[in-house]
Short mmCIF file of C-alpha atoms in Angstrom, two decimals:
data_model
loop_
_atom_site.label_atom_id
_atom_site.label_comp_id
_atom_site.label_asym_id
_atom_site.label_seq_id
_atom_site.Cartn_x
_atom_site.Cartn_y
_atom_site.Cartn_z
CA ALA A 151 -11.32 -0.57 -21.48
CA LEU A 152 -8.33 1.24 -20.04
CA SER A 153 -8.55 4.11 -22.51
CA SER A 154 -12.28 4.53 -21.88
CA LYS A 155 -11.73 4.65 -18.11
CA LEU A 156 -9.00 7.24 -18.56
CA SER A 157 -11.27 9.26 -20.83
CA GLU A 158 -14.08 9.15 -18.26
CA SER A 159 -11.83 10.27 -15.46
CA ARG A 160 -10.38 13.09 -17.55
CA MET A 161 -13.83 14.30 -18.60
CA MET A 162 -15.02 14.37 -14.99
CA MET A 163 -12.07 16.50 -13.98
CA GLU A 164 -12.48 18.85 -16.94
CA LEU A 165 -16.16 19.32 -16.15
CA ALA A 166 -15.37 19.99 -12.51
CA LEU A 167 -12.88 22.65 -13.48
CA GLN A 168 -14.90 24.26 -16.27
CA ASN A 169 -15.35 28.03 -15.85
CA SER A 170 -13.79 27.91 -12.40
CA LYS A 171 -10.46 27.64 -10.61
CA ILE A 172 -12.02 25.39 -7.99
CA THR A 173 -10.41 21.95 -8.07
CA THR A 174 -12.07 18.64 -7.33
CA TYR A 175 -11.61 17.33 -3.81
CA SER A 176 -13.25 13.93 -4.21
CA PHE A 177 -15.83 11.98 -6.18
CA ASN A 178 -18.15 9.62 -4.32
CA PHE A 179 -19.19 6.76 -6.62
CA SER A 180 -22.03 5.44 -4.48
CA ARG A 181 -23.59 8.89 -4.24
CA PHE A 182 -23.30 9.41 -7.98
CA LYS A 183 -24.86 6.01 -8.65
CA SER A 184 -27.89 6.84 -6.51
CA CYS A 185 -28.18 10.44 -7.72
CA ASP A 186 -31.30 11.29 -9.74
CA LYS A 187 -29.30 14.02 -11.53
CA VAL A 188 -31.84 16.62 -10.36
CA HIS A 189 -31.61 16.76 -6.59
CA CYS A 190 -27.92 17.13 -5.82
CA ASN A 191 -26.47 14.73 -3.25
CA ARG A 192 -22.96 16.25 -3.41
CA CYS A 193 -21.18 13.39 -5.10
CA PHE A 194 -18.49 15.91 -6.08
CA GLN A 195 -16.75 17.86 -3.35
CA PHE A 196 -14.36 20.76 -3.79
CA TYR A 197 -11.31 22.39 -2.26
CA GLY A 198 -11.80 25.68 -0.50
CA THR A 199 -15.58 25.57 -0.17
CA THR A 200 -18.25 24.50 2.27
CA ASN A 201 -19.44 22.09 -0.42
CA SER A 202 -22.55 24.17 -0.99
CA LEU A 203 -22.00 24.57 -4.73
CA LEU A 204 -25.17 22.71 -5.60
CA LYS A 205 -25.46 24.15 -9.10
CA ARG A 206 -21.94 23.05 -9.94
CA ASN A 207 -22.66 19.55 -8.64
CA GLN A 208 -25.87 19.44 -10.64
CA PHE A 209 -24.14 20.69 -13.78
CA ILE A 210 -21.52 17.97 -13.59
CA CYS A 211 -23.99 15.20 -12.81
CA GLN A 212 -26.39 16.23 -15.56
CA ALA A 213 -23.56 16.41 -18.08
CA LEU A 214 -22.42 12.86 -17.40
CA PRO A 215 -25.40 10.53 -18.13
CA GLN A 216 -23.96 9.57 -21.50
CA LEU A 217 -20.80 8.30 -19.84
CA ARG A 218 -20.39 4.81 -18.43
CA HIS A 219 -19.32 4.84 -14.79
CA PRO A 220 -17.69 2.25 -12.58
CA ASP A 221 -19.93 0.64 -10.00
CA ASP A 222 -17.41 1.05 -7.21
CA SER A 223 -13.86 2.08 -6.45
CA GLY A 224 -12.63 -1.43 -7.24
CA ASP A 225 -12.69 -0.53 -10.93
CA PHE A 226 -10.42 2.37 -10.20
CA PHE A 227 -8.06 0.16 -8.24
CA TYR A 228 -7.88 -1.97 -11.37
CA LEU A 229 -7.14 1.17 -13.35
CA PHE A 230 -4.40 2.14 -10.90
CA ASN A 231 -2.84 -1.32 -11.18
CA THR A 232 -2.68 -0.97 -14.95
CA ILE A 233 -1.12 2.47 -14.75
CA ARG A 234 1.21 1.28 -12.00
CA THR A 235 2.60 -1.51 -14.15
CA ASN A 236 3.11 0.76 -17.15
CA LYS A 237 4.77 3.55 -15.20
CA LEU A 238 7.05 1.43 -13.04
CA ASP A 239 8.04 -1.10 -15.68
CA GLU A 240 7.96 0.80 -18.95
CA TYR A 241 8.98 4.28 -17.79
CA LYS A 242 11.32 3.20 -14.94
CA ILE A 243 9.98 5.74 -12.45
CA ASP A 244 11.02 5.58 -8.79
CA GLY A 245 7.53 5.42 -7.35
CA PHE A 246 4.35 7.40 -6.72
CA ARG A 247 3.42 10.43 -4.64
CA PHE A 248 -0.29 10.48 -3.80
CA ASP A 249 -2.12 13.74 -3.14
CA LEU A 250 -4.45 14.08 -0.15
CA THR A 251 -4.41 10.45 0.94
CA LYS A 252 -6.78 11.20 3.79
CA GLY A 253 -9.38 11.00 1.03
CA PHE A 254 -8.60 7.32 0.36
CA THR A 255 -11.59 6.20 2.41
CA ASN A 256 -15.29 5.50 2.07
CA LYS A 257 -16.05 7.17 5.39
CA THR A 258 -17.63 10.62 5.49
CA SER A 259 -15.59 13.32 7.23
CA ASN A 260 -14.96 17.05 7.24
CA GLU A 261 -11.92 19.26 7.67
CA GLY A 262 -12.06 18.83 11.43
CA THR A 263 -12.41 15.03 11.49
CA SER A 264 -10.56 13.86 8.38
CA GLY A 265 -7.35 13.39 10.36
CA ASN A 266 -8.94 11.02 12.87
CA TYR A 267 -7.64 7.46 12.83
CA ASP A 268 -9.29 5.38 10.11
CA ALA A 269 -8.36 1.68 9.98
CA SER A 270 -10.20 1.19 6.69
CA ARG A 271 -8.10 3.95 5.11
CA VAL A 272 -4.92 2.28 6.33
CA ALA A 273 -6.05 -0.98 4.72
CA ILE A 274 -6.84 0.73 1.41
CA LEU A 275 -3.49 2.50 1.28
CA LYS A 276 -1.72 -0.73 2.18
CA ASP A 277 -3.34 -2.35 -0.87
CA TYR A 278 -1.95 0.40 -3.09
CA TYR A 279 1.48 0.10 -1.46
CA LEU A 280 1.65 -3.67 -1.94
CA ALA A 281 0.45 -3.30 -5.53
CA ILE A 282 3.36 -0.97 -6.24
CA LYS A 283 5.86 -3.27 -4.54
CA GLU A 284 4.68 -6.21 -6.64
CA VAL A 285 6.14 -4.56 -9.71
CA ASN A 286 9.21 -2.97 -8.14
CA PRO A 287 10.24 -3.88 -4.57
CA ASP A 288 12.43 -0.77 -4.46
CA ALA A 289 9.70 1.66 -5.51
CA ILE A 290 8.74 4.47 -3.15
CA MET A 291 5.22 5.49 -2.14
CA ILE A 292 4.86 8.97 -0.63
CA CYS A 293 1.57 10.14 0.86
CA GLU A 294 0.39 13.68 1.40
CA HIS A 295 -1.45 12.49 4.50
CA LEU A 296 -0.97 15.09 7.25
CA ALA A 297 -3.09 13.12 9.70
CA GLY A 298 -2.56 12.08 13.32
CA ILE A 299 0.59 10.38 14.57
CA GLU A 300 -1.18 7.06 15.22
CA GLU A 301 -2.21 6.58 11.61
CA GLU A 302 0.95 8.03 10.09
CA SER A 303 3.04 5.78 12.32
CA GLU A 304 1.13 2.71 11.16
CA LEU A 305 1.55 3.68 7.51
CA SER A 306 5.28 4.26 8.02
CA GLN A 307 5.68 0.84 9.66
CA ILE A 308 4.10 -0.70 6.55
CA GLY A 309 6.79 1.07 4.50
CA MET A 310 5.17 4.24 3.16
CA LYS A 311 6.70 7.69 3.49
CA LEU A 312 4.64 10.70 4.49
CA TRP A 313 5.04 14.43 3.90
CA ARG A 314 6.12 16.36 7.01
CA ASN A 315 5.16 20.01 6.73
CA MET A 316 7.72 22.18 8.56
CA ASN A 317 7.02 25.37 6.59
CA ASN A 318 5.84 27.51 9.47
CA ALA A 319 8.85 26.75 11.69
CA TYR A 320 11.45 27.37 8.98
CA CYS A 321 9.70 30.52 7.77
CA GLN A 322 9.64 31.86 11.32
CA SER A 323 13.35 31.20 11.78
CA ALA A 324 14.09 32.63 8.33
CA MET A 325 12.32 35.86 9.31
CA GLY A 326 14.05 36.02 12.68
CA TRP A 327 11.04 35.37 14.89
CA SER A 328 11.30 32.83 17.70
CA GLU A 329 7.61 32.07 18.21
CA GLY A 330 6.66 28.84 16.44
CA SER A 331 10.19 28.39 15.09
CA GLY A 332 11.09 25.10 16.78
CA PHE A 333 12.42 22.34 14.52
CA THR A 334 11.58 19.45 16.86
CA GLY A 335 8.81 18.12 14.61
CA LEU A 336 11.20 17.41 11.74
CA THR A 337 12.60 14.11 12.96
CA THR A 338 11.07 10.75 13.83
CA PHE A 339 13.48 10.56 16.79
CA ASN A 340 11.59 9.80 20.03
CA THR A 341 8.33 9.10 18.14
CA THR A 342 6.47 5.94 17.13
CA MET A 343 7.25 6.67 13.48
CA LYS A 344 9.54 4.34 11.58
CA GLU A 345 12.94 5.89 10.94
CA GLY A 346 12.80 7.72 7.61
CA GLY A 347 9.00 7.66 7.61
CA TRP A 348 8.64 11.42 7.32
CA VAL A 349 9.79 13.38 4.27
CA GLY A 350 10.41 16.81 5.74
CA TYR A 351 10.07 20.01 3.75
CA MET A 352 10.58 23.72 4.38
CA GLU A 353 8.65 24.84 1.29
CA SER A 354 6.21 23.33 -1.19
CA HIS A 355 3.69 24.27 -3.87
CA ASP A 356 1.10 24.74 -1.12
CA GLU A 357 3.23 26.81 1.26
CA GLU A 358 4.80 30.27 1.09
CA ARG A 359 8.46 30.81 0.32
CA CYS A 360 10.80 31.48 3.25
CA ALA A 361 12.72 34.12 1.28
CA TYR A 362 9.52 35.88 0.23
CA LYS A 363 8.36 36.07 3.83
CA GLN A 364 11.73 37.57 4.76
CA THR A 365 11.13 40.46 2.36
CA GLN A 366 7.66 41.08 3.78
CA TRP A 367 7.89 40.40 7.51
CA GLY A 368 11.57 39.90 8.32
CA ASN A 369 12.91 41.13 11.65
CA GLY A 370 15.32 44.06 11.18
CA LEU A 371 17.95 43.45 8.50
CA LEU A 372 16.23 40.21 7.56
CA GLN A 373 13.67 42.29 5.68
CA THR A 374 16.08 44.43 3.68
CA ASP A 375 19.64 43.02 3.55
CA LEU A 376 20.14 40.25 0.98
CA SER A 377 23.41 39.04 2.49
CA VAL A 378 21.85 38.67 5.95
CA GLN A 379 18.77 37.00 4.47
CA MET A 380 20.82 34.36 2.66
CA GLN A 381 23.00 33.73 5.72
CA GLN A 382 19.85 33.03 7.74
CA LEU A 383 18.65 30.63 5.05
CA GLU A 384 22.03 28.86 5.18
CA ALA A 385 21.49 28.33 8.91
CA ASN A 386 18.03 26.98 8.10
CA ALA A 387 19.58 24.54 5.62
CA ALA A 388 22.11 23.28 8.17
CA PHE A 389 19.35 22.55 10.67
CA PHE A 390 17.31 20.85 7.96
CA PHE A 391 19.78 18.59 6.18
CA MET A 392 21.90 17.63 9.19
CA VAL A 393 18.96 15.68 10.60
CA SER A 394 18.17 12.05 9.80
CA GLY A 395 15.42 11.23 7.36
CA PRO A 396 14.58 12.12 3.73
CA LYS A 397 13.97 15.72 2.71
CA MET A 398 12.16 17.46 -0.12
CA ILE A 399 13.60 20.65 -1.67
CA TRP A 400 11.03 22.75 -3.49
CA GLN A 401 12.00 24.33 -6.80
CA PHE A 402 14.76 26.96 -6.48
CA GLY A 403 14.70 26.89 -2.69
CA GLU A 404 18.46 26.35 -2.89
CA LEU A 405 18.73 29.80 -4.52
CA GLY A 406 16.54 31.66 -2.05
CA TYR A 407 13.58 31.95 -4.43
CA ASP A 408 11.62 34.98 -3.24
CA ILE A 409 8.62 35.04 -5.58
CA SER A 410 5.39 34.45 -3.67
CA ARG A 411 3.38 31.27 -4.21
CA ASP A 412 0.45 33.64 -4.88
CA ALA A 413 2.23 35.49 -7.70
CA ASN A 414 1.15 35.37 -11.34
CA GLN A 415 3.37 34.28 -14.21
CA GLN A 416 5.08 37.69 -14.20
CA GLY A 417 5.95 37.34 -10.52
CA GLU A 418 3.39 39.90 -9.35
CA VAL A 419 1.09 39.52 -6.35
CA ILE A 420 -2.20 41.30 -7.08
CA SER A 421 -4.57 41.85 -4.19
CA GLY A 422 -7.83 39.99 -4.60
CA GLU A 423 -6.53 37.70 -7.33
CA ASP A 424 -5.69 34.03 -6.87
CA HIS A 425 -2.65 32.89 -8.84
CA LYS A 426 -1.42 30.13 -6.57
CA THR A 427 -1.41 27.51 -9.33
CA ASP A 428 0.02 29.81 -12.01
CA PRO A 429 3.48 29.06 -13.47
CA LYS A 430 6.16 31.14 -11.74
CA PRO A 431 9.17 32.92 -13.27
CA VAL A 432 12.14 30.60 -13.85
CA LEU A 433 15.10 32.50 -12.38
CA TRP A 434 18.33 30.67 -13.17
CA SER A 435 19.86 34.15 -13.11
CA TYR A 436 19.85 33.90 -9.31
CA LYS A 437 23.02 31.83 -9.62
CA ASP A 438 24.75 34.98 -10.85
CA ILE A 439 23.94 36.79 -7.60
CA PRO A 440 26.86 36.05 -5.22
CA GLU A 441 24.75 35.92 -2.05
CA LYS A 442 22.25 33.49 -3.58
CA ASN A 443 24.96 31.40 -5.16
CA GLU A 444 26.58 31.07 -1.73
CA LEU A 445 23.32 29.58 -0.43
CA TYR A 446 23.33 27.19 -3.40
CA THR A 447 26.90 26.14 -2.54
CA THR A 448 25.97 25.55 1.09
CA TYR A 449 23.07 23.31 0.04
CA SER A 450 25.38 21.38 -2.26
CA ARG A 451 28.07 20.85 0.38
CA LEU A 452 25.61 19.82 3.09
CA LEU A 453 24.09 17.25 0.77
CA ALA A 454 27.55 15.99 -0.24
CA LEU A 455 28.33 15.48 3.44
CA ARG A 456 25.15 13.44 3.92
CA LYS A 457 25.97 11.34 0.89
CA ALA A 458 29.58 10.71 1.94
CA TYR A 459 28.71 9.63 5.49
CA PRO A 460 25.22 8.09 5.58
CA ASP A 461 25.93 6.39 8.93
CA VAL A 462 26.26 9.79 10.61
CA PHE A 463 22.73 10.66 9.57
CA GLY A 464 21.01 7.54 10.80
CA GLN A 465 18.64 7.90 13.72
CA ASN A 466 20.94 5.86 15.96
CA ALA A 467 23.55 8.60 15.69
CA PHE A 468 21.21 11.22 17.19
CA LYS A 469 22.57 12.35 20.57
CA GLU A 470 21.53 15.95 21.28
CA TRP A 471 18.83 18.09 19.69
CA ARG A 472 18.28 21.55 21.18
CA VAL A 473 16.09 23.28 18.61
CA SER A 474 12.89 24.38 20.36
CA ASP A 475 11.51 27.90 20.69
CA ASN A 476 13.18 28.01 24.11
CA ASP A 477 16.62 27.47 22.55
CA TRP A 478 16.36 30.60 20.42
CA ASN A 479 18.28 33.09 22.56
CA ASP A 480 21.12 30.78 23.62
CA GLY A 481 21.66 29.22 20.19
CA ARG A 482 20.46 25.98 18.66
CA TYR A 483 22.47 22.80 18.66
CA ILE A 484 22.67 19.34 17.10
CA ARG A 485 25.16 16.61 18.02
CA LEU A 486 25.47 13.34 16.11
CA GLU A 487 27.72 10.43 17.06
CA THR A 488 28.07 7.02 15.43
CA VAL A 489 28.95 3.76 17.16
CA ASP A 490 32.47 3.92 15.67
CA GLY A 491 33.10 7.39 17.11
CA LYS A 492 32.37 9.81 14.26
CA GLN A 493 31.00 13.04 15.69
CA LEU A 494 29.31 16.06 14.11
CA VAL A 495 28.05 19.19 15.83
CA VAL A 496 25.94 22.01 14.37
CA VAL A 497 25.45 25.36 16.08
CA GLY A 498 23.03 28.02 14.91
CA ASN A 499 22.38 31.61 15.88
CA PHE A 500 19.16 32.91 14.34
CA THR A 501 19.21 36.16 16.37
CA ASP A 502 20.64 39.58 15.50
CA ARG A 503 23.46 39.48 18.08
CA PRO A 504 26.45 37.19 18.77
CA VAL A 505 25.81 34.26 21.10
CA ASP A 506 28.42 32.56 23.28
CA MET A 507 27.24 28.95 23.15
CA GLN A 508 28.26 26.63 25.98
CA TYR A 509 29.20 22.92 25.78
CA VAL A 510 29.44 22.85 22.00
CA PHE A 511 32.34 20.40 21.73
CA PRO A 512 32.15 17.14 23.67
CA VAL A 513 35.96 17.04 23.67
CA THR A 514 38.72 19.48 22.76
CA GLY A 515 41.34 18.70 20.14
CA GLU A 516 41.25 18.55 16.34
CA TRP A 517 37.93 19.29 14.60
CA TYR A 518 37.21 19.97 10.94
CA ASN A 519 35.46 23.29 10.24
CA PHE A 520 32.83 22.94 7.52
CA CYS A 521 32.50 26.71 7.13
CA LYS A 522 36.25 27.04 6.43
CA GLU A 523 36.39 24.58 3.53
CA GLY A 524 36.66 21.61 5.89
CA MET A 525 40.04 22.68 7.23
CA PRO A 526 41.14 21.15 10.56
CA GLU A 527 41.68 23.35 13.57
CA ILE A 528 42.60 22.78 17.19
CA ILE A 529 39.72 23.45 19.57
CA THR A 530 40.90 24.33 23.08
CA ALA A 531 37.55 25.19 24.74
CA THR A 532 34.14 23.55 24.74
CA HIS A 533 32.25 26.83 24.20
CA LEU A 534 32.02 28.84 20.96
CA GLU A 535 30.92 32.35 20.00
CA VAL A 536 28.52 32.21 17.07
CA PRO A 537 27.95 35.43 15.06
CA ALA A 538 24.44 36.72 14.38
CA HIS A 539 22.49 35.08 11.53
CA SER A 540 24.93 32.21 11.06
CA PHE A 541 25.69 28.58 11.69
CA GLY A 542 28.77 26.53 12.40
CA LEU A 543 29.41 22.86 11.61
CA TYR A 544 32.30 20.79 12.95
CA THR A 545 33.27 17.14 12.60
CA ASN A 546 36.00 14.95 14.04
CA PHE A 547 36.46 13.37 10.59
CA SER A 548 37.47 14.86 7.23
CA ILE A 549 34.61 16.19 5.15
CA PRO A 550 34.09 16.89 1.42
CA VAL A 551 35.30 20.33 0.36
CA LYS A 552 32.92 20.62 -2.63
#
């Protein structure tokens, strides 16, 4: 039974994709069951269309009569449970990431209304979450939900994690443009979300690369100078990883990957052609480029710092967070402080001129300078001049050198 269900599902997807790069958005079982296979009732829906592809719907429906189909989505929940048990138990995976979980509903919606609160969708996703936890209490369930805060908050309180798309903000800062560059949406701090409920990301398979956008639309030297570009991306990384909550790094982001998401397998962007889902060049050679390797090292050290001092990166340690569009000209700032007195400050200058930042250090005295291999230095003033396209990171405790 399991193999036949898998075969049916695979055949539906193959038929939906046949002779087209359009991918299936959803399949409505009740519509298919009532369809006369002549007059299309749009049981299949598609990405990137107005769902007016009647001939494609008809082709799929007419090609499927010989297949047995489940009466309702309950059969597919059974199928998921079987797969869940095999994957979690036999293959020892960490959990599941579900695509487009706004579609886990029996309610009709469109692009404009799909993000509206849907209690039935919450209940369905909770069933999946609890089914996963039955097999492995430590397993993770991540949803590509991208809905309203009310629903995402409820899902996070249940225990799920949800993608948090910060691509536009980090691309804007990478290119040196202040408009839309605020990082405030990255953290669950001061929201109804459960701590750690959002998995933030700067780049993904759906979004454009920060480094590619630099080469196309960067401000001044950020369009042409590799060293300046990578320094700006290091500042991005500091203001991404030094914030509480889980993060997702997209492939080769740590090396400043600058091939467009729309490029073909040769790395070329051809006007009028869609190559978004094509394989992209694998460029391990970027590690041999000093400027890109420096970005890689910065990523590594920032992550080592998070790992060594997890208490510093809990939400309770969040004290100051000046990272909005309005903080662009005077420099951006993060201050973390734990209950036992550990302190960490991050300063960032994303502009093309030095900035004299005020009230950086809560106290003078000995601080460890992350950007100078974690060496201690005596700070005698609370302000700090931050060079263009750079960040600074200081702690009052020793930090990992590598």
